[in-house]
Coordinates of C-alpha atoms in Angstrom, one line a residue:
M5 CA 154.3 -51.9 174.1
E6 CA 154.4 -50.3 177.5
L7 CA 152.1 -47.3 177.9
S8 CA 153.3 -44.0 179.3
N9 CA 151.4 -41.9 181.8
L10 CA 150.4 -39.7 178.9
D11 CA 148.9 -42.7 177.1
L12 CA 147.1 -43.7 180.2
I13 CA 145.7 -40.2 180.7
E14 CA 144.5 -40.1 177.1
I15 CA 142.7 -43.5 177.6
L16 CA 141.2 -42.5 180.9
L17 CA 139.9 -39.1 179.6
G18 CA 138.7 -40.8 176.4
K19 CA 136.9 -43.8 177.8
G20 CA 136.9 -43.4 181.5
E21 CA 137.6 -47.1 182.0
F22 CA 139.7 -46.9 185.2
L23 CA 138.4 -50.1 186.8
A24 CA 138.8 -52.1 183.6
L25 CA 142.4 -51.0 183.3
S26 CA 143.0 -51.6 187.0
R27 CA 141.7 -55.2 186.7
N28 CA 143.3 -56.1 183.4
S29 CA 146.6 -54.2 183.6
A30 CA 147.2 -53.3 187.3
Y31 CA 151.0 -53.0 186.6
L32 CA 150.2 -49.8 184.7
F33 CA 149.4 -48.1 188.0
S34 CA 152.5 -49.2 189.9
Q35 CA 153.5 -45.6 190.4
P36 CA 151.1 -42.7 191.3
F37 CA 150.5 -39.9 188.8
R38 CA 148.2 -37.0 188.4
F39 CA 146.5 -34.9 185.7
D40 CA 143.8 -32.3 185.3
I41 CA 140.3 -32.6 184.0
G42 CA 139.8 -29.3 182.2
Q43 CA 140.3 -26.3 184.4
H44 CA 138.3 -27.6 187.3
T45 CA 139.5 -30.9 188.7
V46 CA 142.8 -32.5 189.7
V47 CA 142.9 -36.3 189.3
K48 CA 145.3 -38.4 191.3
V49 CA 145.8 -42.1 190.4
V50 CA 147.0 -43.5 193.6
A51 CA 147.3 -47.2 192.6
A52 CA 145.3 -49.8 190.7
G53 CA 141.7 -49.4 191.8
V54 CA 142.4 -46.2 193.8
I55 CA 141.7 -42.8 192.3
S56 CA 140.9 -39.4 193.7
F57 CA 139.2 -36.2 192.4
E58 CA 139.8 -32.8 193.8
P59 CA 138.1 -29.6 192.7
K60 CA 140.3 -26.6 192.2
Q61 CA 137.8 -24.4 193.9
A62 CA 137.2 -24.7 197.6
S63 CA 135.0 -27.4 199.0
N64 CA 134.1 -28.5 202.5
K65 CA 133.9 -32.3 202.5
D66 CA 136.4 -35.2 202.0
I67 CA 134.4 -38.1 200.8
I68 CA 135.6 -41.7 200.4
L69 CA 133.5 -44.2 198.5
S70 CA 134.8 -47.8 198.7
C71 CA 133.5 -51.0 197.2
G72 CA 134.7 -54.4 196.2
I73 CA 136.3 -55.1 199.6
H74 CA 134.6 -58.5 198.8
G75 CA 135.1 -59.1 195.1
N76 CA 131.8 -60.8 194.4
E77 CA 129.7 -57.9 195.8
T78 CA 129.1 -56.5 192.4
A79 CA 126.3 -53.9 192.6
P80 CA 128.4 -51.3 194.5
I81 CA 131.4 -52.0 192.2
E82 CA 129.1 -51.2 189.2
I83 CA 127.8 -48.1 190.9
C84 CA 131.3 -46.7 191.6
D85 CA 132.6 -47.7 188.2
A86 CA 129.9 -45.7 186.5
L87 CA 130.5 -42.8 188.8
V88 CA 134.2 -42.7 188.1
Q89 CA 133.6 -43.0 184.3
D90 CA 131.2 -40.1 184.4
I91 CA 133.6 -37.9 186.3
L92 CA 136.5 -38.7 184.0
L93 CA 134.2 -38.0 180.9
Q94 CA 133.1 -34.7 182.5
K95 CA 129.5 -35.8 182.8
I96 CA 129.7 -35.0 186.5
L97 CA 131.7 -32.1 187.9
V98 CA 132.8 -32.8 191.5
T99 CA 132.6 -30.0 194.0
Q100 CA 133.9 -32.1 196.9
R101 CA 137.2 -34.0 197.3
V102 CA 136.4 -37.6 196.5
L103 CA 138.5 -40.8 196.8
V104 CA 137.1 -43.9 195.1
I105 CA 138.4 -47.3 196.1
F106 CA 137.9 -50.6 194.3
G107 CA 139.1 -52.9 197.0
N108 CA 139.8 -56.5 196.2
L109 CA 140.7 -56.6 192.5
R110 CA 141.9 -60.1 192.4
S111 CA 138.7 -61.5 194.0
M112 CA 136.6 -59.7 191.4
D113 CA 138.4 -61.6 188.7
V114 CA 137.6 -65.0 190.3
A115 CA 134.1 -63.9 191.4
Q116 CA 134.8 -64.8 195.0
R117 CA 134.3 -63.0 198.3
F118 CA 138.1 -63.1 198.7
V119 CA 141.2 -64.9 197.4
E120 CA 142.8 -66.0 200.7
E121 CA 141.3 -64.0 203.6
N122 CA 138.3 -61.8 204.3
M123 CA 139.7 -58.3 203.7
N124 CA 137.1 -56.7 205.9
R125 CA 138.7 -58.3 208.9
L126 CA 142.2 -56.9 208.1
F127 CA 142.0 -53.2 209.0
S128 CA 143.1 -51.4 212.2
L129 CA 146.1 -53.7 212.6
G130 CA 144.1 -56.8 211.6
H131 CA 146.8 -57.3 208.9
D132 CA 149.7 -57.1 211.3
N133 CA 151.2 -60.6 211.9
K134 CA 153.9 -62.8 210.2
C135 CA 151.4 -64.0 207.6
N136 CA 151.3 -62.0 204.4
N137 CA 149.1 -62.4 201.3
Y138 CA 147.3 -60.3 198.7
E139 CA 144.5 -59.2 201.0
R140 CA 146.8 -58.2 203.8
S141 CA 149.1 -56.1 201.5
R142 CA 146.1 -54.6 199.8
A143 CA 144.5 -53.6 203.2
R144 CA 147.8 -51.9 204.1
L145 CA 147.8 -50.0 200.8
L146 CA 144.1 -48.9 201.3
E147 CA 144.8 -47.7 204.8
Q148 CA 147.7 -45.6 203.5
A149 CA 145.5 -44.2 200.8
V150 CA 142.8 -43.2 203.3
E151 CA 145.4 -41.6 205.5
N152 CA 147.1 -39.7 202.7
F153 CA 143.7 -38.5 201.4
Y154 CA 142.4 -37.2 204.8
L155 CA 145.6 -35.7 206.0
S156 CA 146.4 -33.9 202.8
A157 CA 143.6 -31.5 203.5
E158 CA 142.7 -29.2 206.4
P159 CA 141.7 -31.1 209.6
D160 CA 138.5 -29.1 210.1
R161 CA 136.8 -30.4 207.0
E162 CA 133.9 -32.9 207.2
R163 CA 135.2 -36.5 206.5
L164 CA 132.9 -39.2 205.2
H165 CA 133.5 -42.8 204.3
Y166 CA 130.8 -45.0 202.8
D167 CA 132.0 -48.6 202.4
L168 CA 129.5 -50.2 200.0
H169 CA 128.7 -53.9 200.2
T170 CA 126.1 -56.5 199.4
A171 CA 125.1 -59.2 201.8
I172 CA 125.6 -63.0 201.3
R173 CA 121.9 -63.6 201.8
T174 CA 118.7 -61.6 201.4
S175 CA 117.4 -59.3 204.1
K176 CA 114.0 -58.5 205.4
N177 CA 115.3 -55.0 205.4
D178 CA 116.8 -55.0 201.9
K179 CA 119.3 -52.1 202.4
F180 CA 120.9 -51.5 205.8
A181 CA 123.9 -49.8 207.3
V182 CA 126.3 -50.7 210.1
Y183 CA 127.3 -47.7 212.2
P184 CA 130.7 -48.4 213.7
F185 CA 131.3 -48.2 217.4
L186 CA 131.8 -44.6 218.3
H187 CA 133.3 -45.0 221.8
G188 CA 130.7 -42.7 223.4
K189 CA 130.6 -40.0 220.7
P190 CA 127.1 -39.0 219.5
W191 CA 125.4 -40.6 216.5
S192 CA 125.0 -38.2 213.6
K193 CA 121.4 -37.6 212.7
A194 CA 122.5 -35.7 209.6
Q195 CA 124.4 -38.7 208.4
L196 CA 121.3 -40.9 209.0
Q197 CA 119.3 -38.6 206.8
I198 CA 121.8 -39.0 204.0
L199 CA 121.4 -42.8 204.3
L200 CA 117.7 -42.4 204.2
A201 CA 118.0 -40.4 201.0
C202 CA 119.9 -43.4 199.7
G203 CA 116.9 -45.6 200.5
V204 CA 118.7 -47.1 203.6
N205 CA 116.3 -46.9 206.6
T206 CA 117.7 -49.8 208.7
I207 CA 120.6 -49.0 211.0
L208 CA 122.7 -51.4 213.0
L209 CA 124.6 -49.8 215.8
S210 CA 127.9 -51.6 216.5
G211 CA 128.7 -52.1 220.2
N212 CA 132.5 -52.9 220.0
P213 CA 135.7 -52.1 218.1
T214 CA 136.1 -54.1 214.9
T215 CA 138.6 -54.6 212.1
T216 CA 136.3 -53.4 209.3
F217 CA 137.3 -50.7 206.8
S218 CA 134.6 -48.3 208.0
Y219 CA 135.6 -48.6 211.7
F220 CA 139.2 -47.8 210.6
S221 CA 138.2 -44.5 209.1
S222 CA 135.9 -43.7 212.0
I223 CA 138.3 -44.4 214.8
K224 CA 141.6 -43.1 213.2
F225 CA 140.3 -40.1 211.3
A226 CA 137.0 -39.2 213.1
A227 CA 135.2 -39.7 209.8
H228 CA 131.5 -40.3 209.5
A229 CA 131.8 -43.9 208.3
F230 CA 129.4 -46.7 207.5
T231 CA 129.4 -50.2 206.1
I232 CA 126.4 -50.0 203.8
E233 CA 124.7 -53.2 202.6
L234 CA 122.8 -52.9 199.3
G235 CA 120.8 -56.0 198.7
K236 CA 122.2 -59.5 197.9
V237 CA 125.3 -60.7 196.2
K238 CA 124.8 -61.3 192.4
P239 CA 127.3 -61.8 189.5
F240 CA 128.4 -58.9 187.4
G241 CA 125.7 -57.9 184.9
E242 CA 122.9 -59.5 186.8
N243 CA 122.0 -56.7 189.2
D244 CA 118.8 -54.8 188.7
M245 CA 120.3 -51.3 188.9
G246 CA 116.8 -49.8 189.2
Q247 CA 116.9 -51.0 192.8
F248 CA 119.7 -48.6 193.5
Q249 CA 118.4 -45.5 191.9
Q250 CA 118.2 -43.6 195.2
V251 CA 121.7 -44.6 196.1
V252 CA 123.1 -43.6 192.8
S253 CA 121.3 -40.2 192.7
T254 CA 122.2 -39.3 196.3
L255 CA 125.9 -40.2 196.0
R256 CA 126.2 -38.2 192.8
L257 CA 124.5 -35.2 194.4
L258 CA 126.8 -35.6 197.4
V259 CA 130.0 -35.3 195.4
S260 CA 128.8 -32.7 192.9
S261 CA 126.9 -30.2 195.1
H262 CA 128.0 -28.1 198.1
N263 CA 124.9 -29.0 200.1
L264 CA 122.7 -32.1 199.8
K265 CA 119.3 -31.2 201.1
C266 CA 117.7 -34.0 203.1
K267 CA 114.4 -34.1 205.1
E268 CA 114.5 -33.4 208.8
F269 CA 115.3 -36.3 211.1
A270 CA 112.4 -38.3 212.3
E271 CA 113.0 -41.5 214.3
E272 CA 109.9 -43.2 212.9
D273 CA 111.6 -43.2 209.5
F274 CA 114.1 -45.8 210.7
F275 CA 114.4 -49.3 212.0
I276 CA 117.3 -49.1 214.5
F277 CA 119.0 -52.1 216.1
K278 CA 121.9 -52.7 218.4
V279 CA 124.1 -55.7 218.6
N280 CA 123.2 -58.1 221.4
Q281 CA 125.4 -61.1 220.8
V282 CA 128.6 -61.5 218.7
I283 CA 128.9 -65.3 218.2
N284 CA 132.3 -66.5 217.0
K285 CA 133.0 -69.9 215.5
G286 CA 134.9 -71.9 218.1
Q287 CA 134.9 -75.4 216.7
S288 CA 134.9 -77.0 213.2
D289 CA 131.4 -78.4 213.8
F290 CA 129.8 -75.0 214.3
T291 CA 126.3 -75.2 212.9
L292 CA 123.5 -72.7 212.3
N293 CA 120.1 -73.9 213.5
F294 CA 118.1 -72.3 210.7
P295 CA 117.9 -72.6 206.9
D296 CA 120.7 -71.3 204.7
D297 CA 118.2 -69.1 202.8
L298 CA 116.7 -67.4 205.9
A299 CA 116.9 -63.7 205.5
N300 CA 118.9 -61.3 207.6
F301 CA 116.9 -59.6 210.4
S302 CA 114.6 -62.7 210.8
D303 CA 113.7 -62.8 214.5
F304 CA 113.2 -65.6 217.1
P305 CA 111.5 -66.0 220.5
K306 CA 113.6 -66.0 223.7
G307 CA 115.4 -69.3 224.2
H308 CA 115.3 -70.4 220.6
L309 CA 118.5 -72.3 219.6
L310 CA 120.3 -70.3 217.0
A311 CA 123.5 -72.2 216.6
F312 CA 125.6 -74.9 218.3
E313 CA 129.0 -76.6 218.3
S314 CA 130.9 -79.0 220.5
G315 CA 130.4 -78.0 224.1
C316 CA 128.3 -74.9 223.5
E317 CA 124.8 -73.8 222.4
Y318 CA 123.8 -70.2 221.4
R319 CA 120.2 -69.1 222.1
A320 CA 118.1 -66.0 221.6
Q321 CA 118.2 -64.0 224.8
Y322 CA 115.2 -61.8 224.0
D323 CA 111.9 -62.1 222.3
G324 CA 112.3 -60.7 218.8
E325 CA 116.1 -61.1 218.8
A326 CA 117.1 -61.2 215.1
I327 CA 120.0 -62.6 213.1
V328 CA 122.4 -60.7 210.9
F329 CA 125.4 -61.9 208.8
P330 CA 125.2 -65.6 209.6
N331 CA 128.0 -67.6 208.0
A332 CA 129.1 -70.9 209.4
Q333 CA 131.9 -71.2 206.8
V334 CA 134.1 -68.6 208.4
E335 CA 137.5 -69.6 209.8
I336 CA 137.6 -70.7 213.5
G337 CA 137.8 -67.7 215.7
Q338 CA 136.0 -65.4 213.3
R339 CA 132.5 -64.0 213.7
A340 CA 129.8 -66.5 212.5
L341 CA 126.7 -64.6 213.6
L342 CA 125.4 -61.4 215.0
T343 CA 122.2 -61.1 216.9
V344 CA 120.4 -57.7 217.2
I345 CA 117.5 -56.2 219.1
P346 CA 115.6 -53.0 218.4
T347 CA 116.8 -49.8 220.1
K348 CA 116.5 -46.0 219.8
I349 CA 119.1 -43.2 219.5

């Protein structure tokens, strides 16, 4: 029996299981609809895996929390799923406009990073060519959802987008954030303090435009946007959620209070890096010259051979140059390795 919107609303308000319905019965959300939570919040179901909450009283922030852009990065998905459930069940009262995005629903179902293509390389026109697949159509839908969310409110409001991930391998700095390239605009110390409250004290400053989700929101809508890495990939149900207590509590305070109080900025609280080399895979024999289990932010002496392929070697250019996001299995032409060096802001 096909469920009506009224049936769906009753289920959502009774159980709060938006993600479960999105994964198991995505067709139910083929058309947007809206409803109220009590007298205080308007809920808009945009599409399967995309839902917004808007307080009826004035707020000053437009906050996007996205997760599952890679479907096997489960801790952020579980964090956002619990948040959405608690908002729907009125355990949390939002005071800011909030859009929650569960990105790659199909790759969640197969416990893979993606089905056909890395979705986090498909934003900012990264999806625009003759090829079409689930990830590309989904990236277009998510871009439109972000645009509609930000542009349906006054332009002078503060815009935030935290795109939550987990890394393929462990990291010496367990939680870290990538700050998209700002094209000369200043870094936000207030935003770094919010990250610190989440337990994220390692910041990687991007030096070039990219096709990531966070860069899309930053460049097109002037949002304070970050790709936030929260530990290592694990299957659903195997995450130690105690490791994310600061993240959970800070995000919940962010959406439910008008002012999140953070400590004053102090540079010594952070490990800040900038990208030195972006190494793309050029040949099918591209090989990383270090063990598969070597942690992100492991560093090397100047001249050390980091990777090689036919006709080319890639070496550390500075003492202490560190590796981030190494992955020799990417498609030819895609980034296989970043190297970073310490810096200041």
